[in-house]
PDB file of C-alpha atoms in Angstrom:
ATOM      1  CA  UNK E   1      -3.729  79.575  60.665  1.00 87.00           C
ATOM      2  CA  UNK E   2      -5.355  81.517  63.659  1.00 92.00           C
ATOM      3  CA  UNK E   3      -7.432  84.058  64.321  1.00 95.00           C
ATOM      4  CA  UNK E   4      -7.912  85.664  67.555  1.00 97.00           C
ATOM      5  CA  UNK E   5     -11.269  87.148  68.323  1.00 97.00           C
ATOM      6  CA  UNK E   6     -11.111  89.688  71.159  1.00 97.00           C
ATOM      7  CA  UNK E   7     -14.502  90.362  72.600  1.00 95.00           C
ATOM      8  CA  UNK E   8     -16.095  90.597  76.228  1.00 95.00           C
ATOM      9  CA  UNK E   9     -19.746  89.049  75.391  1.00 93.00           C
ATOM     10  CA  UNK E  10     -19.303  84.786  76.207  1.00 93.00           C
ATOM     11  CA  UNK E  11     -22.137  84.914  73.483  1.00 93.00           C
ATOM     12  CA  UNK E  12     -20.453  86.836  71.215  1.00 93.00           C
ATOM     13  CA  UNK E  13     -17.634  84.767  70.793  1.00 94.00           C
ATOM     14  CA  UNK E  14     -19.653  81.713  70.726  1.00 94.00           C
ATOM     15  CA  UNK E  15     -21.657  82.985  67.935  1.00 95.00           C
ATOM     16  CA  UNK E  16     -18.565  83.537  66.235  1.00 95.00           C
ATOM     17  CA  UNK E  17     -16.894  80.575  66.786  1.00 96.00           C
ATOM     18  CA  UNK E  18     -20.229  78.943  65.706  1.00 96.00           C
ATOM     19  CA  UNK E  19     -20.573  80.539  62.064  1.00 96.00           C
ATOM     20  CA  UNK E  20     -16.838  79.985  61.315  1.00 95.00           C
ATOM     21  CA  UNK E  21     -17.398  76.345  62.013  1.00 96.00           C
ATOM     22  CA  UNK E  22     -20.576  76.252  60.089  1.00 96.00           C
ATOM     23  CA  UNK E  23     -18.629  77.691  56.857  1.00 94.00           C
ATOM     24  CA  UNK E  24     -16.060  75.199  56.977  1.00 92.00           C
ATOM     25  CA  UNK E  25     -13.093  76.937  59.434  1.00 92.00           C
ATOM     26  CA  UNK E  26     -10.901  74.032  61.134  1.00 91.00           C
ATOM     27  CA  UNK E  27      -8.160  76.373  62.330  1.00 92.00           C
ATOM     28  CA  UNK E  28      -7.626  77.309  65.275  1.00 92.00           C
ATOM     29  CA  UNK E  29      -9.596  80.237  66.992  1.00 96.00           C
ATOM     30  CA  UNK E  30      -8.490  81.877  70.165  1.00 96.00           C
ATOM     31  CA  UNK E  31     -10.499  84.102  72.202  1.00 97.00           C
ATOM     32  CA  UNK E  32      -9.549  87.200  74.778  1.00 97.00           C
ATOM     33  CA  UNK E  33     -11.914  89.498  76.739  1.00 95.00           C
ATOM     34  CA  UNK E  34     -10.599  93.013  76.329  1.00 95.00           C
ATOM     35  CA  UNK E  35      -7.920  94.884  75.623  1.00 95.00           C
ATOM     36  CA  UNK E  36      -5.515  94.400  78.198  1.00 96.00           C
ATOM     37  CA  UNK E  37      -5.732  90.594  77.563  1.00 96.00           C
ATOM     38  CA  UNK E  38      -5.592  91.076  73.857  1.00 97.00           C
ATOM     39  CA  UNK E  39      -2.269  93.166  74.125  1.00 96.00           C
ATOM     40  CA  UNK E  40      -0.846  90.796  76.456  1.00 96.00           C
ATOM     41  CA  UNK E  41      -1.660  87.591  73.782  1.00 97.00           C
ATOM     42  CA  UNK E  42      -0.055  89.338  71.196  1.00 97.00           C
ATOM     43  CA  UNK E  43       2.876  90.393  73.200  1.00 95.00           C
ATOM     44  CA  UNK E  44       3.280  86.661  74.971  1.00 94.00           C
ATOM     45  CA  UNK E  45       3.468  87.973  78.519  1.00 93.00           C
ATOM     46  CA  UNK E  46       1.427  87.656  81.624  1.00 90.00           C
ATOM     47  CA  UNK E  47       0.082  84.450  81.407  1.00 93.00           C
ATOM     48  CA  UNK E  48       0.151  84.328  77.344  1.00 94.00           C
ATOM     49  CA  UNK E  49       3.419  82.325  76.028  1.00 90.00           C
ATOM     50  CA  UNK E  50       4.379  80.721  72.838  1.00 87.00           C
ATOM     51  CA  UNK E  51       3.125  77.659  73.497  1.00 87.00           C
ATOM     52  CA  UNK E  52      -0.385  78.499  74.366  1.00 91.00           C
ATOM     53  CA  UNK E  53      -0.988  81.978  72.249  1.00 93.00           C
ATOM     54  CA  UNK E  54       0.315  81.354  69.117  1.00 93.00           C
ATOM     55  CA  UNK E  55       0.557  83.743  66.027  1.00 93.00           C
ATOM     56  CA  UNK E  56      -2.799  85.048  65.011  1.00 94.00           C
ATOM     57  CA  UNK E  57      -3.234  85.822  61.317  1.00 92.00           C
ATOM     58  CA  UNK E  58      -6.363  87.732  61.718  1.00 94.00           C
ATOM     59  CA  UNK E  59      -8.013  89.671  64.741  1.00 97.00           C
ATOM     60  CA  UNK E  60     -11.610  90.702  64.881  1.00 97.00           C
ATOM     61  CA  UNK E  61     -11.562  93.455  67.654  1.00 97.00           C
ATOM     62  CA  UNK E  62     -15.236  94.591  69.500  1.00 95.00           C
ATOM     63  CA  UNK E  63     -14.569  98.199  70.248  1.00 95.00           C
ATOM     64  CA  UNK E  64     -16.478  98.166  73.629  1.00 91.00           C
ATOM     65  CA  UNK E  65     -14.210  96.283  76.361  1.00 91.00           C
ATOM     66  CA  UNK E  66     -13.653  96.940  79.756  1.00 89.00           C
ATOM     67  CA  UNK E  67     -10.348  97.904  80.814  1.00 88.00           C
ATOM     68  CA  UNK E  68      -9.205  98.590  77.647  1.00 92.00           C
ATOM     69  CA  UNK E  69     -11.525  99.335  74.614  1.00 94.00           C
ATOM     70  CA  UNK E  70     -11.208  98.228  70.924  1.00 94.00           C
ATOM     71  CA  UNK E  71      -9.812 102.045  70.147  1.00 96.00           C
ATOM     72  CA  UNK E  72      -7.064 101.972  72.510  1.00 96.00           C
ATOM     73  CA  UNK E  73      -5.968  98.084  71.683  1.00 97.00           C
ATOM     74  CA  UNK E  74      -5.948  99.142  67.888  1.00 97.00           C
ATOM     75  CA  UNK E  75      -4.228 102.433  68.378  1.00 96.00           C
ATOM     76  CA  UNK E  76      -1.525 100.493  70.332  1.00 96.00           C
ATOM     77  CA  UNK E  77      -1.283  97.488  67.766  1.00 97.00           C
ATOM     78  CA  UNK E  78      -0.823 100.043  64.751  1.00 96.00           C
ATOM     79  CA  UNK E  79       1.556 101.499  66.518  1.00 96.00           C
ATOM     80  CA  UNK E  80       4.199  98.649  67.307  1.00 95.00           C
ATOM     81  CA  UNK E  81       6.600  97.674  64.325  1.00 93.00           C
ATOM     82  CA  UNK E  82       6.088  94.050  65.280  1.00 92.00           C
ATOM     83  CA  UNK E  83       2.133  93.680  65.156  1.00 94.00           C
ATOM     84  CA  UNK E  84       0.836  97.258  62.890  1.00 93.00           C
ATOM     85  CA  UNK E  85       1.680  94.301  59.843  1.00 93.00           C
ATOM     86  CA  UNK E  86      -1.270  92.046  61.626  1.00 94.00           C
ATOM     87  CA  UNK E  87      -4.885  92.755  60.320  1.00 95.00           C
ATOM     88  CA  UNK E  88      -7.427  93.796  61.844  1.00 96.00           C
ATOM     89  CA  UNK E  89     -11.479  93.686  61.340  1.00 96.00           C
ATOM     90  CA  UNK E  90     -13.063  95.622  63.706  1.00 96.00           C
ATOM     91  CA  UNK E  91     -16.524  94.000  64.268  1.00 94.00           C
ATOM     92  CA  UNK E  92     -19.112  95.788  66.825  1.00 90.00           C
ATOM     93  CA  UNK E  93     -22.622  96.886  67.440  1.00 90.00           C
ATOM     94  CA  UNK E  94     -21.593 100.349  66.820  1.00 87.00           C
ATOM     95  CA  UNK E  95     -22.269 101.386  63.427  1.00 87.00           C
ATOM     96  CA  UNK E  96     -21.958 105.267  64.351  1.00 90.00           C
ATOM     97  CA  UNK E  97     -20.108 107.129  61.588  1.00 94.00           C
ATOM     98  CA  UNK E  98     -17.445 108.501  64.166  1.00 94.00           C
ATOM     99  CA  UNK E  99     -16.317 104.979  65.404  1.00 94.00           C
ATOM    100  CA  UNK E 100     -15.824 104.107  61.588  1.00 95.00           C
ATOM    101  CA  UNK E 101     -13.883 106.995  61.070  1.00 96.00           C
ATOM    102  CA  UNK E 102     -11.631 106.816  63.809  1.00 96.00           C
ATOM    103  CA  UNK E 103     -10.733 102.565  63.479  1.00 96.00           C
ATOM    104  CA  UNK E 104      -9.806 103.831  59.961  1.00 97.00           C
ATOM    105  CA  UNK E 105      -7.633 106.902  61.054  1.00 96.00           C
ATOM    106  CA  UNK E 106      -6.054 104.289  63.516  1.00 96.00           C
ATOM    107  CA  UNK E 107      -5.339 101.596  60.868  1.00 95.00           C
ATOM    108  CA  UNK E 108      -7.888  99.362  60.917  1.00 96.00           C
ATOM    109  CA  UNK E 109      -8.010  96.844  57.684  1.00 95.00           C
ATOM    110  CA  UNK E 110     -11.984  96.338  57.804  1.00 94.00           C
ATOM    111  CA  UNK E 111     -14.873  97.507  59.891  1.00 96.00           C
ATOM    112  CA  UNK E 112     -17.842  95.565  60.361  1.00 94.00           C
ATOM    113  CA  UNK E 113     -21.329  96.098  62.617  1.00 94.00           C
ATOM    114  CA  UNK E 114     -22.244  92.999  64.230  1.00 92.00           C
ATOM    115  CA  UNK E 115     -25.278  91.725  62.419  1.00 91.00           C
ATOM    116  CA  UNK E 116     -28.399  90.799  65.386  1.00 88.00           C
ATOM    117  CA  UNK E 117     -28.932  87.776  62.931  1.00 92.00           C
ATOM    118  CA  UNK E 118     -26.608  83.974  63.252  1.00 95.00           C
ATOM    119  CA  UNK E 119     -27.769  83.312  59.612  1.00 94.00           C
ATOM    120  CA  UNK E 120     -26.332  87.034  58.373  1.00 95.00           C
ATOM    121  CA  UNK E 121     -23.400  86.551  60.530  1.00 95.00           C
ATOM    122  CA  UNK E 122     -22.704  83.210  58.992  1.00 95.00           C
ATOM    123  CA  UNK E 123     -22.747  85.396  55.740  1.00 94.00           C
ATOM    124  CA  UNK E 124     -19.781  87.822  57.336  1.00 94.00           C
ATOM    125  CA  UNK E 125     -18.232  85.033  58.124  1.00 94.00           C
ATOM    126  CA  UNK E 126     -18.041  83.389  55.414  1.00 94.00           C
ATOM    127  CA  UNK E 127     -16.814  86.523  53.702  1.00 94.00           C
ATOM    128  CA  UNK E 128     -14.253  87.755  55.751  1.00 92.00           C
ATOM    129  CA  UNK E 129     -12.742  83.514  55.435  1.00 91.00           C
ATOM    130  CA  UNK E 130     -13.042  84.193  51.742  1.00 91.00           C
ATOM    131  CA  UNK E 131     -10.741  87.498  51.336  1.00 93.00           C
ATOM    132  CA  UNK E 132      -8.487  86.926  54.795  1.00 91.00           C
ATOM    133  CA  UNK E 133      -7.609  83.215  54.689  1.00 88.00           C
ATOM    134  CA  UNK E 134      -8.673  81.776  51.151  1.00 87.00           C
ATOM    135  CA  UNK E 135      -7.099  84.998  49.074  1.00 91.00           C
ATOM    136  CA  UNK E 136      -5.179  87.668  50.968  1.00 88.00           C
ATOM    137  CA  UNK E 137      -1.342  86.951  50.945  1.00 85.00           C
ATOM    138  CA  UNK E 138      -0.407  87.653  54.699  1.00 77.00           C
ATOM    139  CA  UNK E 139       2.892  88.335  56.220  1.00 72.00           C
ATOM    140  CA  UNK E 140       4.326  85.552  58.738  1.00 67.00           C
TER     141      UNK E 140
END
């Protein structure tokens, strides 16, 4: 069980690592800073392989990355047979009702504004752990 958070803020991601750990997630979590380096995870190429990127189960995407944004990444993940079966919560500061509408044009499974509170994001967290890992059936 992995999920791969993809987000260019160091805090960020250790805010995130630190509420799934508080609700009781011992999986593994993996962590890339944009686009380019989330496309090359899932793909296993640059300097991504099997043994040290393995299969995610879940991605939480940020939309605002440098080199390549949230938008483009998703666009490109929906549309390759191999990964468009992986989910993916968007979760970002923008809770503009154009960036909701467009993750969901592009396939995204969930979107999700980053709450500016650790105990309300302990909350999402918890959530999302519920429905994606404790109850969803995913593909493998």
């Amino acid at each position: 069980m992995t999920i791969l958070i993809a987000d260019d803020d160091a805090d960020d991601r250790m805010f995130l690592e630190q509420a799934l750990r508080s609700i009781g997630y011992s999986h593994d979590i993996q962590f890339v800073e944009d686009g380019e380096q989330l496309m090359d995870y899932l793909k296993q190429q640059g300097m991504y392989t099997e043994a040290n990127a393995p299969w995610p189960n879940l991605i939480i995407l940020d939309l605002n990355m440098p080199r390549k944004n949230g938008f483009q990444a998703l666009e490109e993940i929906k549309a390759d047979a191999r990964l468009r079966r992986l989910p993916v919560v968007v979760m970002t500061t923008s809770s503009a009702d154009e960036d909701v509408l467009r993750t969901y044009n592009l396939g995204v499974n969930s979107y999700i504004t980053k709450p500016f509170n650790f105990n309300r994001l302990i909350e999402m967290m918890g959530a999302l752990k519920t429905y994606w890992i404790d109850t969803v059936k995913l593909p493998e």
